[in-house]
Short mmCIF file of C-alpha atoms in Angstrom, two decimals:
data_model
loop_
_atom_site.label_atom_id
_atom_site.label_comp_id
_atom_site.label_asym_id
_atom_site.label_seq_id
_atom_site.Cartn_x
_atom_site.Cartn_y
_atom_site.Cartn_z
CA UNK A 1 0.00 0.00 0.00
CA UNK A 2 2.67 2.57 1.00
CA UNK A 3 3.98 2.51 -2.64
CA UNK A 4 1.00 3.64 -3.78
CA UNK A 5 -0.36 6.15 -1.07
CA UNK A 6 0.92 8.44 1.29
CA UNK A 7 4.32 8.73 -0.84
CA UNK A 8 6.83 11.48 -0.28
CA UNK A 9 9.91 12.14 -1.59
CA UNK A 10 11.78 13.58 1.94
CA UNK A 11 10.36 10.91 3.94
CA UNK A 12 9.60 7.53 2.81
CA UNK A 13 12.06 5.08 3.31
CA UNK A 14 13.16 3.97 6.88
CA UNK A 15 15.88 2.09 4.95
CA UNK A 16 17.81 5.41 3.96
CA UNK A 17 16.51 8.07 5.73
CA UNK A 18 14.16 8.33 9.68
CA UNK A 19 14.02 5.55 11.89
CA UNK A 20 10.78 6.70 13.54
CA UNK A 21 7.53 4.91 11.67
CA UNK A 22 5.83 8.19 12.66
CA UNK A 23 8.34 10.46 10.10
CA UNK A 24 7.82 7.62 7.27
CA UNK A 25 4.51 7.23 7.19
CA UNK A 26 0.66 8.39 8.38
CA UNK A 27 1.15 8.27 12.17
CA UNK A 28 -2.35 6.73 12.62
CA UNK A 29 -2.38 4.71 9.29
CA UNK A 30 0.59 2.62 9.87
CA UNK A 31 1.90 3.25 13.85
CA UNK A 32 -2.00 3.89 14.32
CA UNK A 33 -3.00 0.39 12.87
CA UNK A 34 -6.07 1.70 10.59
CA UNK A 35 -4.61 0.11 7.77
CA UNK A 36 -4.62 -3.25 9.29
CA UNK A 37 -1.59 -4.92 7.50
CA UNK A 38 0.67 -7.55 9.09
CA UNK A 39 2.97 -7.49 11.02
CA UNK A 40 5.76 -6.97 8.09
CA UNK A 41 3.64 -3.94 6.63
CA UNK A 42 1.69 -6.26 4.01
CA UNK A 43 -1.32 -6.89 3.09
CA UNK A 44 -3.18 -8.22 -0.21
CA UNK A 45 -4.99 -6.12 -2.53
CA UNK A 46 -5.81 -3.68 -5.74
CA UNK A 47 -4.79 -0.83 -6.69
CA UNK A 48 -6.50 1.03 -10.30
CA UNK A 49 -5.38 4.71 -11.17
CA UNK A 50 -5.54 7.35 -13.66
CA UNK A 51 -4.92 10.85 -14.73
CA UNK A 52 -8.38 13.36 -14.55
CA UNK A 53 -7.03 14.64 -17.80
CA UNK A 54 -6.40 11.32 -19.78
CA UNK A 55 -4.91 13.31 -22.80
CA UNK A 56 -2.18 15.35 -19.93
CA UNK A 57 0.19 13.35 -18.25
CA UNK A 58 0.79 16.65 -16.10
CA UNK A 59 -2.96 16.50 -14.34
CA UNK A 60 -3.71 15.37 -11.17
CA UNK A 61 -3.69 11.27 -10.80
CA UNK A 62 -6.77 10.06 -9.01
CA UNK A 63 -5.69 6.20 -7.07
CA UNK A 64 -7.77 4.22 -5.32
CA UNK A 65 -6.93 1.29 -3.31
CA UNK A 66 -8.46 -1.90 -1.92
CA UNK A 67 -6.48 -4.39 0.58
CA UNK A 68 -7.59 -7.00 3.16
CA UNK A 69 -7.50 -6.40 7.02
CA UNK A 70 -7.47 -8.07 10.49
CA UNK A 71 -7.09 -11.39 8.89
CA UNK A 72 -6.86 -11.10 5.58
CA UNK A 73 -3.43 -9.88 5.24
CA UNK A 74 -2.54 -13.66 6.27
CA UNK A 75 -5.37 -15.05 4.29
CA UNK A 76 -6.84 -16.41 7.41
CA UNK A 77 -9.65 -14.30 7.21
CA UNK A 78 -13.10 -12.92 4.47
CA UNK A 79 -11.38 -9.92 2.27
CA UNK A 80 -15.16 -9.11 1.19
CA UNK A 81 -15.18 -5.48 3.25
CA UNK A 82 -11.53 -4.63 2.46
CA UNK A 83 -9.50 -1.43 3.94
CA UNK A 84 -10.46 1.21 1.27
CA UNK A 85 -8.00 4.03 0.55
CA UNK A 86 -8.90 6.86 -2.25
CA UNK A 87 -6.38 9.63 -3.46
CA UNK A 88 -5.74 12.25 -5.41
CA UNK A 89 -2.50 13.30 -6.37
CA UNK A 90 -1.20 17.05 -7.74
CA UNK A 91 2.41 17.74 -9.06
CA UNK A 92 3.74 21.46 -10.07
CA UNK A 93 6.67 23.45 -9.99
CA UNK A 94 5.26 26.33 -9.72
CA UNK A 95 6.98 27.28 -6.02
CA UNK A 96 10.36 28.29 -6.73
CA UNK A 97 10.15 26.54 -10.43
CA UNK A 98 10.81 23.54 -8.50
CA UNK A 99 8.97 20.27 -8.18
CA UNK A 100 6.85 19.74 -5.05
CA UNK A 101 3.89 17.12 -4.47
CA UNK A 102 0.21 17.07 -2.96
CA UNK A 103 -1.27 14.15 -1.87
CA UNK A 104 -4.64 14.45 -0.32
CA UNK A 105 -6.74 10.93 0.60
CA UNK A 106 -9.32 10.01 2.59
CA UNK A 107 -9.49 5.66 4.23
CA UNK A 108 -12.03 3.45 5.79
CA UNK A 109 -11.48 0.38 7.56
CA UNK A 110 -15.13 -1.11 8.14
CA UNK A 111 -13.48 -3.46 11.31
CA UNK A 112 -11.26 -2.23 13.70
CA UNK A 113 -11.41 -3.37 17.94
CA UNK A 114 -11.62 -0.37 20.19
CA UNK A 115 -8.56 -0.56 21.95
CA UNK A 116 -10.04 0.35 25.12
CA UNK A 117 -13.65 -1.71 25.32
CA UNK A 118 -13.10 -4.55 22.76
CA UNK A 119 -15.60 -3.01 20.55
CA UNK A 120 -15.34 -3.75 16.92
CA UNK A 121 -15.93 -0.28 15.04
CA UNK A 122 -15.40 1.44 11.59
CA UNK A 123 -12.17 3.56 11.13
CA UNK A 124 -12.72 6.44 8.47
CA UNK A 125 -10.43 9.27 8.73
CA UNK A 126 -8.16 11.73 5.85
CA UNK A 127 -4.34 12.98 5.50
CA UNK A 128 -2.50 15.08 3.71
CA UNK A 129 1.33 14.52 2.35
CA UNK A 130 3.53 17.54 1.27
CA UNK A 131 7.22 17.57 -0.53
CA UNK A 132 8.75 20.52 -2.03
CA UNK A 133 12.09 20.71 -3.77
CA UNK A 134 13.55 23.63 -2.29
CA UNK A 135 17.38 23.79 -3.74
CA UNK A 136 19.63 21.35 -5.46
CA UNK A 137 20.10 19.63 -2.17
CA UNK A 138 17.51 20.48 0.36
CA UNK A 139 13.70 19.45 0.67
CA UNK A 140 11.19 19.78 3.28
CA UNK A 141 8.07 18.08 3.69
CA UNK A 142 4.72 18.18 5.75
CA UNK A 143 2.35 15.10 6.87
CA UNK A 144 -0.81 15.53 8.84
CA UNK A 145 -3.61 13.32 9.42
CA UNK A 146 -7.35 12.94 11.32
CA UNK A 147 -9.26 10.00 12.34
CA UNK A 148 -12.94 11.01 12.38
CA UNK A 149 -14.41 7.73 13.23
CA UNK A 150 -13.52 5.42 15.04
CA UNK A 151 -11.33 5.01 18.59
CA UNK A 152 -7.31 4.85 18.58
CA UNK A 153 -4.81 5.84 20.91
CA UNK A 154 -4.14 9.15 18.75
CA UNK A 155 -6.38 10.44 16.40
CA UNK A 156 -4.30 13.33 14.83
CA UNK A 157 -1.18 14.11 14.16
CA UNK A 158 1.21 16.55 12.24
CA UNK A 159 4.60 15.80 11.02
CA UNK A 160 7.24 18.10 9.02
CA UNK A 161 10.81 18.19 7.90
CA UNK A 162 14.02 19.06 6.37
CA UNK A 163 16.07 16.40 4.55
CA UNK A 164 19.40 17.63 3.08
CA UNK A 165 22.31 15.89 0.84
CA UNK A 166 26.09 16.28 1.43
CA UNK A 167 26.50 18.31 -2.20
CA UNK A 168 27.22 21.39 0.27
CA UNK A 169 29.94 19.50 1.74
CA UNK A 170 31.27 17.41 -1.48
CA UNK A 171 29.68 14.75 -0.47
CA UNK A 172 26.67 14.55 -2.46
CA UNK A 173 25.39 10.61 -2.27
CA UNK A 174 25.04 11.33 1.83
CA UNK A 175 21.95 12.31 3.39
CA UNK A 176 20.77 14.60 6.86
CA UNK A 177 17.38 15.37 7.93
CA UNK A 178 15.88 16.96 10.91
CA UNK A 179 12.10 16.00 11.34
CA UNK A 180 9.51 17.44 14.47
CA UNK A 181 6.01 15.82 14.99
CA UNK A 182 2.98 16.01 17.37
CA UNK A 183 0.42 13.49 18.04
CA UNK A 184 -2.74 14.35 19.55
CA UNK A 185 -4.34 11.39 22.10
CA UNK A 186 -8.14 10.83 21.16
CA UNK A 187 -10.88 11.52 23.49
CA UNK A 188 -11.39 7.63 24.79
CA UNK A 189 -7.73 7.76 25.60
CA UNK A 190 -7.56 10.66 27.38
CA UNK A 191 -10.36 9.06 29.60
CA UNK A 192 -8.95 5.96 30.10
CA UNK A 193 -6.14 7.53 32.06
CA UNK A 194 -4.29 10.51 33.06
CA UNK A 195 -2.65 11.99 30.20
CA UNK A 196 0.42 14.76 30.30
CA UNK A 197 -0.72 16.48 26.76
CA UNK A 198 0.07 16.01 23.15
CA UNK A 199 3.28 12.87 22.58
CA UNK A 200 6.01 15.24 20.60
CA UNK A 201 8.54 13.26 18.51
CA UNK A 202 12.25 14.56 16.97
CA UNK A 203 14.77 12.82 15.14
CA UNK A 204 18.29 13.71 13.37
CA UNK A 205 20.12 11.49 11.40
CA UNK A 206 23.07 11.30 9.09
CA UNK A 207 23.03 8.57 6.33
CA UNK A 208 27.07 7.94 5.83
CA UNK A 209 27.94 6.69 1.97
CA UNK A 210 30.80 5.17 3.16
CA UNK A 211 31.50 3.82 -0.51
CA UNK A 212 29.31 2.03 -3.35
CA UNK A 213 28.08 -1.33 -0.94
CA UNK A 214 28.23 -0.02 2.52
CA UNK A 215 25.68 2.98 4.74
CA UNK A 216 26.29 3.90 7.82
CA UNK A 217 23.64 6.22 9.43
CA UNK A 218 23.32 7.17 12.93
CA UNK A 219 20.70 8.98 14.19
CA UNK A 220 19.44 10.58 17.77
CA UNK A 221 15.59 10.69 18.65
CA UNK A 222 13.94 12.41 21.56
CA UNK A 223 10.47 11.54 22.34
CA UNK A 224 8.44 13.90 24.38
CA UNK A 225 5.14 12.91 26.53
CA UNK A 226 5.97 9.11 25.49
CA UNK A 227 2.12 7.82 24.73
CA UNK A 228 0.96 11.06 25.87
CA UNK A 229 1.20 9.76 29.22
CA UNK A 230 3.06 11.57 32.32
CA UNK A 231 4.48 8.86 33.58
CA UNK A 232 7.60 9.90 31.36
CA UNK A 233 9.00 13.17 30.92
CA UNK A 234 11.12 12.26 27.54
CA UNK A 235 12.83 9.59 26.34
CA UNK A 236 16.27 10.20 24.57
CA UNK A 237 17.52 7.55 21.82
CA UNK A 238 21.02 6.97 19.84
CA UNK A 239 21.16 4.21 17.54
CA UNK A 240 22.89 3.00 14.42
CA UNK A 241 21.45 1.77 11.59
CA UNK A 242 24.15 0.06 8.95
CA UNK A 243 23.34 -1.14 5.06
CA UNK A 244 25.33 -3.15 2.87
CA UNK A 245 24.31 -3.08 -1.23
CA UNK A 246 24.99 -5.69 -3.44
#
């Protein structure tokens, strides 16, 4: 699904550039569970798209997207009322003659369980992807997102970010980027215990081309509010994250 929907060109592959699911993708899509996949991210389905202007390969591309959920991503369970995702898609350069992208969807699960009474309820919410080429070497990019049916542990969230490559330094095949996010508990969450305010997320990494095979890329993450919850002030993270091309 995530090659299809939700793309951005800043921040889209935990592979190469953030570590935190909540920078890479829809905070409550993926780290939220509405899309239901498995475990690996996965998840059977359809996916039929086209441009609104058939004759301009420069109009806006309309996708829609049909995948199984709960227990249909391990074919375990009926994929008759799949996860339904619909999206339209607009590309310009007309900030700073430079390329940027708009990706505005809308989702539906019909079968989620409330994670706080067991409940089985319909998930239908909409988000909103951003990227925008701002030099040769820099990019930013904005996510946000809104459940408005439906019970999670956050129901909306904002994301944005800076992603830069080493051609200011001569080092143009490595990659930096600086991302800041806020998720916002839902209302059954909030009264299912005492809650500090809104969970705020930060990460910087550095993705090291260390030559044609190997990446190294450390990165430091600070995690405000952990779960919302005031329990925990912040969490602090350093890790290391190594890739090896063949």
């Amino acid at each position: 699904m995530i090659l299809f929907f939700d793309t951005n060109a800043y921040a889209d592959d935990e592979s190469r550039e953030f570590v935190n699911n909540v920078f890479v993708h829809n905070a409550l899509l993926d780290s939220g569970s509405d899309a239901g996949v498995d475990a690996y991210g996965f998840s059977p389905g359809v996916v039929v798209s086209g441009h609104l202007n058939a004759s301009n390969a420069r109009s806006p591309v309309v996708r829609l997207g049909l995948f199984g959920h709960g227990h249909g991503p391990s074919f375990s369970g009926s994929l008759n009322q799949p996860f339904s995702i619909l999206q339209i898609q607009f590309d310009s350069d007309a900030f700073l003659r430079r390329h940027g992208r708009c990706e505005w969807y809308v989702w539906r699960n019909p079968q989620l369980e409330n994670p706080f009474n067991g409940q089985w309820e319909a998930h239908t919410g909409a988000g909103l992807s951003l990227s925008q080429s701002l030099t040769d070497s820099l990019g930013g990019f904005v996510r946000a997102g809104r459940r408005f049916q439906g019970t999670g542990v956050f129901n909306r969230f904002v994301t944005l970010g800076l992603r830069q490559t080493g051609l200011l330094w001569g080092r143009e095949q490595d990659v930096a980027g600086l991302a800041l996010g806020v998720l916002n508990p839902s209302e059954g969450y909030r009264a299912s215990r005492q809650l500090a305010g809104n969970e705020k997320n930060v990460e910087l990494f550095y993705d090291w081309r260390v030559n044609e095979h190997i990446e190294i890329t450390p990165n430091v993450q600070w995690i405000g509010n952990p779960a919302a919850s005031n329990a925990v002030d912040h969490l602090n993270f350093v890790g290391l994250r190594a890739a090896y091309f063949f």
